[in-house]
Coordinates of C-alpha atoms in Angstrom, one line a residue:
M1 CA -73.6 9.6 -14.6
K2 CA -73.8 12.6 -12.3
F3 CA -76.2 11.4 -9.0
K4 CA -76.7 13.5 -6.2
K5 CA -77.8 11.2 -3.4
E6 CA -79.4 14.1 -1.5
S7 CA -81.9 14.5 -4.3
Y8 CA -83.6 10.8 -3.8
D9 CA -84.4 8.9 -0.7
A10 CA -84.9 5.9 -3.1
L11 CA -85.1 4.9 -6.6
V12 CA -87.7 2.2 -7.8
F13 CA -87.2 0.2 -10.8
D14 CA -89.6 -2.2 -12.9
L15 CA -88.1 -5.3 -14.1
D16 CA -89.5 -6.8 -17.5
G17 CA -89.0 -4.3 -20.0
T18 CA -87.2 -1.7 -18.3
I19 CA -84.3 -3.8 -16.7
V20 CA -84.9 -7.0 -17.7
F21 CA -85.3 -7.6 -21.5
N22 CA -85.2 -11.5 -22.1
G23 CA -86.9 -12.3 -18.8
Y24 CA -84.1 -13.7 -16.9
E25 CA -80.8 -11.4 -16.8
I26 CA -80.0 -8.0 -16.7
E27 CA -77.7 -6.6 -18.8
A28 CA -73.9 -6.0 -18.1
N29 CA -74.3 -2.6 -18.5
I30 CA -77.1 -1.7 -16.7
L31 CA -76.3 -4.0 -14.1
E32 CA -73.0 -2.2 -13.8
K33 CA -74.9 1.2 -13.3
L34 CA -77.3 -0.5 -11.1
R35 CA -74.4 -1.3 -8.6
Q36 CA -73.4 1.7 -9.0
L37 CA -76.4 3.4 -8.0
D38 CA -77.1 0.8 -5.2
E39 CA -73.9 2.1 -3.4
K40 CA -75.3 5.6 -3.2
V41 CA -79.1 5.2 -2.8
K42 CA -81.8 2.9 -2.0
I43 CA -82.9 0.7 -4.7
I44 CA -86.4 -1.0 -4.8
F45 CA -87.3 -3.3 -7.5
A46 CA -90.8 -3.9 -8.8
S47 CA -92.8 -6.3 -10.9
A48 CA -95.9 -7.8 -11.8
R49 CA -94.1 -10.9 -11.0
P50 CA -94.6 -13.0 -8.0
V51 CA -91.4 -11.9 -5.7
R52 CA -90.1 -15.6 -6.0
D53 CA -89.9 -15.0 -9.7
M54 CA -88.3 -11.6 -9.1
L55 CA -85.1 -13.3 -7.4
P56 CA -83.2 -15.1 -10.3
P57 CA -82.6 -11.7 -12.3
L58 CA -82.1 -9.8 -8.9
E59 CA -79.3 -12.3 -7.5
D60 CA -76.7 -9.6 -7.2
F61 CA -79.2 -7.4 -5.0
P62 CA -80.3 -9.7 -2.2
D63 CA -81.1 -7.4 0.4
N64 CA -83.3 -4.9 -1.9
D65 CA -86.8 -4.5 -0.9
L66 CA -89.0 -5.9 -3.7
I67 CA -92.3 -4.9 -4.7
G68 CA -94.1 -8.0 -6.6
G69 CA -97.9 -9.0 -7.7
N70 CA -98.6 -5.5 -9.4
G71 CA -97.8 -4.0 -5.8
S72 CA -99.7 -6.8 -3.6
I73 CA -96.8 -8.0 -2.2
V74 CA -93.7 -6.2 -0.7
R75 CA -90.7 -7.9 0.7
M76 CA -88.3 -6.1 2.8
K77 CA -85.8 -7.4 5.5
Q78 CA -88.0 -7.8 8.2
G79 CA -90.2 -10.3 6.0
I80 CA -93.1 -10.6 3.3
F81 CA -96.0 -8.4 3.5
P82 CA -99.6 -8.1 1.6
T83 CA -100.4 -5.0 1.0

């Protein structure tokens, strides 16, 4: 995968139907690519799910920012904030 970090400040990935297909796990090949990207650029995960329900499939990314509840809640290192 060719990727130029200077092209992006961050990448945002939706969970369900984009990187999570069974509701609970990220497939191994997708997980590996996400890990590679996470070393190069900030990755943010978004979902209609509440933030607490986003955590299980994202256990490999505990410090990444999350946008949950269809954009109504943001979890960052500084805390959880309503939008």
